[in-house]
Structures are given as structure tokens and as C-alpha cells.
PDB file of C-alpha atoms in Angstrom:
ATOM      1  CA  MET W  15     147.245  39.827  92.972  1.00 57.00           C
ATOM      2  CA  ASN W  16     144.659  37.759  94.775  1.00 77.00           C
ATOM      3  CA  ARG W  17     141.445  36.947  93.001  1.00 92.00           C
ATOM      4  CA  LEU W  18     138.831  39.634  92.622  1.00 96.00           C
ATOM      5  CA  LEU W  19     136.024  39.271  95.172  1.00 97.00           C
ATOM      6  CA  TYR W  20     133.182  39.452  92.671  1.00 97.00           C
ATOM      7  CA  GLU W  21     130.770  38.038  95.261  1.00 97.00           C
ATOM      8  CA  SER W  22     131.345  41.224  97.299  1.00 97.00           C
ATOM      9  CA  SER W  23     131.000  43.605  94.346  1.00 97.00           C
ATOM     10  CA  VAL W  24     128.663  46.572  94.678  1.00 96.00           C
ATOM     11  CA  SER W  25     126.916  48.483  91.917  1.00 95.00           C
ATOM     12  CA  TYR W  26     127.008  52.222  92.609  1.00 94.00           C
ATOM     13  CA  LYS W  27     126.061  55.156  90.373  1.00 91.00           C
ATOM     14  CA  GLY W  28     127.126  53.572  87.088  1.00 90.00           C
ATOM     15  CA  TYR W  29     130.133  51.696  88.446  1.00 93.00           C
ATOM     16  CA  LEU W  30     130.784  48.219  89.713  1.00 96.00           C
ATOM     17  CA  ILE W  31     133.094  48.321  92.725  1.00 97.00           C
ATOM     18  CA  ILE W  32     135.071  45.076  92.951  1.00 98.00           C
ATOM     19  CA  PRO W  33     137.092  44.535  96.145  1.00 98.00           C
ATOM     20  CA  PHE W  34     140.161  42.333  96.435  1.00 97.00           C
ATOM     21  CA  ILE W  35     142.783  41.570  99.061  1.00 96.00           C
ATOM     22  CA  PHE W  36     145.771  43.734  98.184  1.00 95.00           C
ATOM     23  CA  GLY W  37     148.139  42.218 100.729  1.00 93.00           C
ATOM     24  CA  GLN W  38     148.799  41.602 104.386  1.00 92.00           C
ATOM     25  CA  ALA W  39     150.542  43.527 107.148  1.00 90.00           C
ATOM     26  CA  ASP W  40     150.964  42.179 110.676  1.00 91.00           C
ATOM     27  CA  ASN W  41     148.519  39.354 109.868  1.00 90.00           C
ATOM     28  CA  TYR W  42     145.810  41.854 108.803  1.00 93.00           C
ATOM     29  CA  GLU W  43     144.404  41.869 105.302  1.00 95.00           C
ATOM     30  CA  ILE W  44     144.610  45.107 103.334  1.00 96.00           C
ATOM     31  CA  TYR W  45     141.838  45.648 100.797  1.00 97.00           C
ATOM     32  CA  SER W  46     141.802  47.521  97.526  1.00 97.00           C
ATOM     33  CA  TYR W  47     139.317  47.685  94.656  1.00 97.00           C
ATOM     34  CA  LYS W  48     138.870  47.897  90.913  1.00 97.00           C
ATOM     35  CA  LEU W  49     136.110  49.635  89.003  1.00 96.00           C
ATOM     36  CA  LEU W  50     134.075  48.844  85.934  1.00 94.00           C
ATOM     37  CA  SER W  51     132.105  51.657  84.339  1.00 90.00           C
ATOM     38  CA  GLU W  52     128.733  51.146  82.683  1.00 87.00           C
ATOM     39  CA  ILE W  53     129.982  53.156  79.693  1.00 82.00           C
ATOM     40  CA  GLY W  54     133.207  51.152  79.416  1.00 78.00           C
ATOM     41  CA  HIS W  55     136.421  52.577  78.048  1.00 71.00           C
ATOM     42  CA  LYS W  56     134.804  55.992  77.520  1.00 78.00           C
ATOM     43  CA  ASN W  57     135.121  56.565  81.266  1.00 82.00           C
ATOM     44  CA  GLN W  58     138.390  57.504  82.958  1.00 84.00           C
ATOM     45  CA  PHE W  59     137.840  55.039  85.817  1.00 90.00           C
ATOM     46  CA  HIS W  60     136.873  51.985  83.732  1.00 91.00           C
ATOM     47  CA  LYS W  61     139.074  49.045  84.780  1.00 91.00           C
ATOM     48  CA  SER W  62     141.046  51.323  87.080  1.00 93.00           C
ATOM     49  CA  GLU W  63     142.636  50.033  90.249  1.00 95.00           C
ATOM     50  CA  ASN W  64     142.029  52.069  93.382  1.00 96.00           C
ATOM     51  CA  PRO W  65     141.882  55.555  91.841  1.00 94.00           C
ATOM     52  CA  ALA W  66     141.386  56.962  95.367  1.00 95.00           C
ATOM     53  CA  LYS W  67     144.833  55.576  96.339  1.00 96.00           C
ATOM     54  CA  ILE W  68     143.428  54.693  99.777  1.00 96.00           C
ATOM     55  CA  TYR W  69     143.331  51.143 101.126  1.00 96.00           C
ATOM     56  CA  GLY W  70     140.893  49.592 103.573  1.00 96.00           C
ATOM     57  CA  SER W  71     140.726  47.160 106.454  1.00 95.00           C
ATOM     58  CA  GLY W  72     137.759  45.178 105.123  1.00 95.00           C
ATOM     59  CA  VAL W  73     135.313  44.796 102.271  1.00 97.00           C
ATOM     60  CA  SER W  74     132.723  47.259 103.582  1.00 97.00           C
ATOM     61  CA  ASN W  75     135.456  49.773 104.400  1.00 97.00           C
ATOM     62  CA  ILE W  76     136.979  49.662 100.907  1.00 98.00           C
ATOM     63  CA  VAL W  77     133.518  49.873  99.291  1.00 98.00           C
ATOM     64  CA  ASP W  78     132.829  53.028 101.321  1.00 98.00           C
ATOM     65  CA  ILE W  79     136.166  54.490 100.203  1.00 97.00           C
ATOM     66  CA  ALA W  80     135.316  53.733  96.564  1.00 97.00           C
ATOM     67  CA  LYS W  81     131.827  55.258  96.883  1.00 96.00           C
ATOM     68  CA  GLU W  82     133.260  58.440  98.369  1.00 96.00           C
ATOM     69  CA  HIS W  83     135.793  58.681  95.541  1.00 96.00           C
ATOM     70  CA  ILE W  84     133.035  58.205  92.951  1.00 94.00           C
ATOM     71  CA  GLU W  85     130.913  60.883  94.651  1.00 92.00           C
ATOM     72  CA  GLN W  86     133.763  63.387  94.590  1.00 93.00           C
ATOM     73  CA  ASN W  87     135.336  62.615  91.206  1.00 92.00           C
ATOM     74  CA  SER W  88     132.935  61.024  88.764  1.00 85.00           C
ATOM     75  CA  GLU W  89     131.336  62.974  85.966  1.00 79.00           C
ATOM     76  CA  LEU W  90     129.318  59.947  84.875  1.00 72.00           C
ATOM     77  CA  VAL W  91     125.596  60.614  84.575  1.00 71.00           C
ATOM     78  CA  TYR W  92     123.966  57.625  86.219  1.00 71.00           C
ATOM     79  CA  GLN W  93     121.439  56.027  83.819  1.00 72.00           C
ATOM     80  CA  GLY W  94     120.319  52.991  85.840  1.00 72.00           C
ATOM     81  CA  ASP W  95     121.867  49.810  87.151  1.00 81.00           C
ATOM     82  CA  SER W  96     123.708  48.247  84.223  1.00 84.00           C
ATOM     83  CA  PHE W  97     125.189  45.682  86.617  1.00 92.00           C
ATOM     84  CA  LYS W  98     121.960  44.384  88.154  1.00 91.00           C
ATOM     85  CA  SER W  99     122.084  41.094  86.213  1.00 93.00           C
ATOM     86  CA  ARG W 100     125.454  39.839  87.355  1.00 95.00           C
ATOM     87  CA  TYR W 101     126.365  36.346  88.396  1.00 95.00           C
ATOM     88  CA  ILE W 102     129.390  34.600  89.841  1.00 96.00           C
ATOM     89  CA  TYR W 103     130.113  31.099  88.598  1.00 95.00           C
ATOM     90  CA  ARG W 104     133.345  29.272  89.457  1.00 93.00           C
ATOM     91  CA  ASN W 105     134.725  32.648  90.667  1.00 94.00           C
ATOM     92  CA  HIS W 106     134.079  34.212  87.247  1.00 95.00           C
ATOM     93  CA  LEU W 107     131.969  37.352  86.889  1.00 96.00           C
ATOM     94  CA  ILE W 108     129.236  37.263  84.278  1.00 96.00           C
ATOM     95  CA  ILE W 109     127.230  40.404  83.516  1.00 95.00           C
ATOM     96  CA  ILE W 110     124.147  39.966  81.342  1.00 94.00           C
ATOM     97  CA  PHE W 111     122.828  42.840  79.240  1.00 91.00           C
ATOM     98  CA  GLN W 112     119.493  42.897  77.477  1.00 88.00           C
ATOM     99  CA  GLU W 113     118.509  45.133  74.586  1.00 86.00           C
ATOM    100  CA  ARG W 114     115.037  44.587  73.198  1.00 87.00           C
ATOM    101  CA  ASP W 115     114.765  40.831  72.561  1.00 88.00           C
ATOM    102  CA  LYS W 116     118.501  40.040  72.561  1.00 92.00           C
ATOM    103  CA  CYS W 117     120.904  39.213  75.400  1.00 93.00           C
ATOM    104  CA  PHE W 118     124.670  39.426  75.438  1.00 93.00           C
ATOM    105  CA  TYR W 119     127.250  39.311  78.195  1.00 94.00           C
ATOM    106  CA  ASP W 120     130.599  40.336  79.603  1.00 93.00           C
ATOM    107  CA  HIS W 121     132.700  37.630  81.242  1.00 95.00           C
ATOM    108  CA  TYR W 122     135.650  38.314  83.538  1.00 95.00           C
ATOM    109  CA  PRO W 123     138.010  35.657  84.959  1.00 95.00           C
ATOM    110  CA  PRO W 124     138.831  35.570  88.703  1.00 95.00           C
ATOM    111  CA  GLU W 125     142.202  37.359  88.639  1.00 93.00           C
ATOM    112  CA  LEU W 126     141.855  40.246  86.186  1.00 91.00           C
ATOM    113  CA  LEU W 127     139.382  42.535  84.477  1.00 92.00           C
ATOM    114  CA  ASN W 128     139.820  41.277  80.919  1.00 92.00           C
ATOM    115  CA  ASN W 129     136.497  40.661  79.240  1.00 93.00           C
ATOM    116  CA  ILE W 130     136.707  37.217  77.623  1.00 92.00           C
ATOM    117  CA  ALA W 131     133.130  37.116  76.318  1.00 90.00           C
ATOM    118  CA  ALA W 132     132.407  35.625  72.929  1.00 87.00           C
ATOM    119  CA  PRO W 133     130.606  37.925  70.479  1.00 88.00           C
ATOM    120  CA  LYS W 134     127.361  35.974  70.651  1.00 90.00           C
ATOM    121  CA  LEU W 135     123.717  36.986  71.028  1.00 94.00           C
ATOM    122  CA  PHE W 136     121.088  35.015  72.935  1.00 95.00           C
ATOM    123  CA  LYS W 137     117.302  35.058  73.111  1.00 94.00           C
ATOM    124  CA  SER W 138     117.148  34.935  76.911  1.00 93.00           C
ATOM    125  CA  GLU W 139     119.216  35.438  80.036  1.00 92.00           C
ATOM    126  CA  TYR W 140     118.778  31.741  80.853  1.00 93.00           C
ATOM    127  CA  GLU W 141     120.106  30.669  77.438  1.00 94.00           C
ATOM    128  CA  CYS W 142     123.095  32.988  77.856  1.00 94.00           C
ATOM    129  CA  LEU W 143     123.949  31.733  81.358  1.00 94.00           C
ATOM    130  CA  SER W 144     123.546  28.098  80.319  1.00 94.00           C
ATOM    131  CA  TRP W 145     125.955  28.582  77.428  1.00 94.00           C
ATOM    132  CA  ILE W 146     128.577  30.243  79.667  1.00 93.00           C
ATOM    133  CA  LYS W 147     128.256  27.585  82.391  1.00 93.00           C
ATOM    134  CA  GLN W 148     128.622  24.838  79.812  1.00 92.00           C
ATOM    135  CA  GLY W 149     131.841  26.443  78.568  1.00 91.00           C
ATOM    136  CA  LEU W 150     133.279  26.900  82.063  1.00 91.00           C
ATOM    137  CA  ASP W 151     132.300  23.367  83.094  1.00 90.00           C
ATOM    138  CA  GLY W 152     133.939  21.994  79.935  1.00 84.00           C
ATOM    139  CA  ARG W 153     137.111  23.948  80.668  1.00 66.00           C
ATOM    140  CA  GLN W 154     137.189  22.500  84.199  1.00 61.00           C
ATOM    141  CA  VAL W 155     136.851  18.947  82.865  1.00 59.00           C
ATOM    142  CA  ARG W 156     139.652  19.529  80.354  1.00 58.00           C
ATOM    143  CA  GLN W 157     141.948  20.952  83.066  1.00 61.00           C
ATOM    144  CA  ARG W 158     141.373  17.920  85.313  1.00 60.00           C
ATOM    145  CA  ALA W 159     142.173  15.564  82.434  1.00 56.00           C
ATOM    146  CA  ASN W 160     145.577  17.198  81.832  1.00 52.00           C
TER     147      ASN W 160
END
């Protein structure tokens, strides 16, 4: 699978729609998507790949397909945008959550939806992002040295 296009992700009614290039046919790219649910594994579509089973011809097309599928099939009661504080750094997706005076995060690598976040709490979004960037930058330096 090609990398997930986190920079083209769209938050919609409690889900994060994440497009990716599924393949090519006659020199045209075919798009698919994955979903994250704001309530995680309690939702049937969390980390699912293209539950609509329909592919698209571009990012906006596949996002529309995903939205329609969510409209028709989701029982999730939308609480607010849990994905509003999301960042892409070195093609990694970082989602920051804040509860009262504590921040924590989810961290997904470019190719798959496996949360690799450390169980760590932070006092601010800035502190959280700085810590993640430092770790990713250190990993990059180590990879170049090998």
C-alpha cells in the first residue's frame, strides 16, 4: 500500500477520512480510504479500509464517497471534532487531545493505522508536539547514520 495521505484527511461527523492511492489502471490513480473513529475500537468502522467498497478517481471524489457511506451507515452520535488538533510531520499523523489541563496524543506512521504513541501526558499542545518532533527527528538522524 502507498502511504496514507494524511495531509488530505478530512474530519467528518466523528470520523477522520484518510485517503490513499490504492493502485493504478491505464496510468490513472485509483483512490481508497481508511477511517478513524473518535470513539476508537468501540466503533465498527474504526481503522477500517473502504467500508463502502467503492473506489474513486481523486482525493475529493473518495472523500465524498466516504462521507456518503458515513451518512448512510454510521450510528455514531457526533460529539464534536475530536480530530481538529491534528498535524502532519515527516508524513506522520499526530492527533492531540486535551482533557482539562493535560494533553496526550495519538501518533500514526505513514503506511498504516497503528497508533505508536507513548503513554505520556503533557501540560500543553506545544510541549507534546515538541516532544514528538524531537523523537521523529532523532529517528531520522539514526537512520541516516546506519
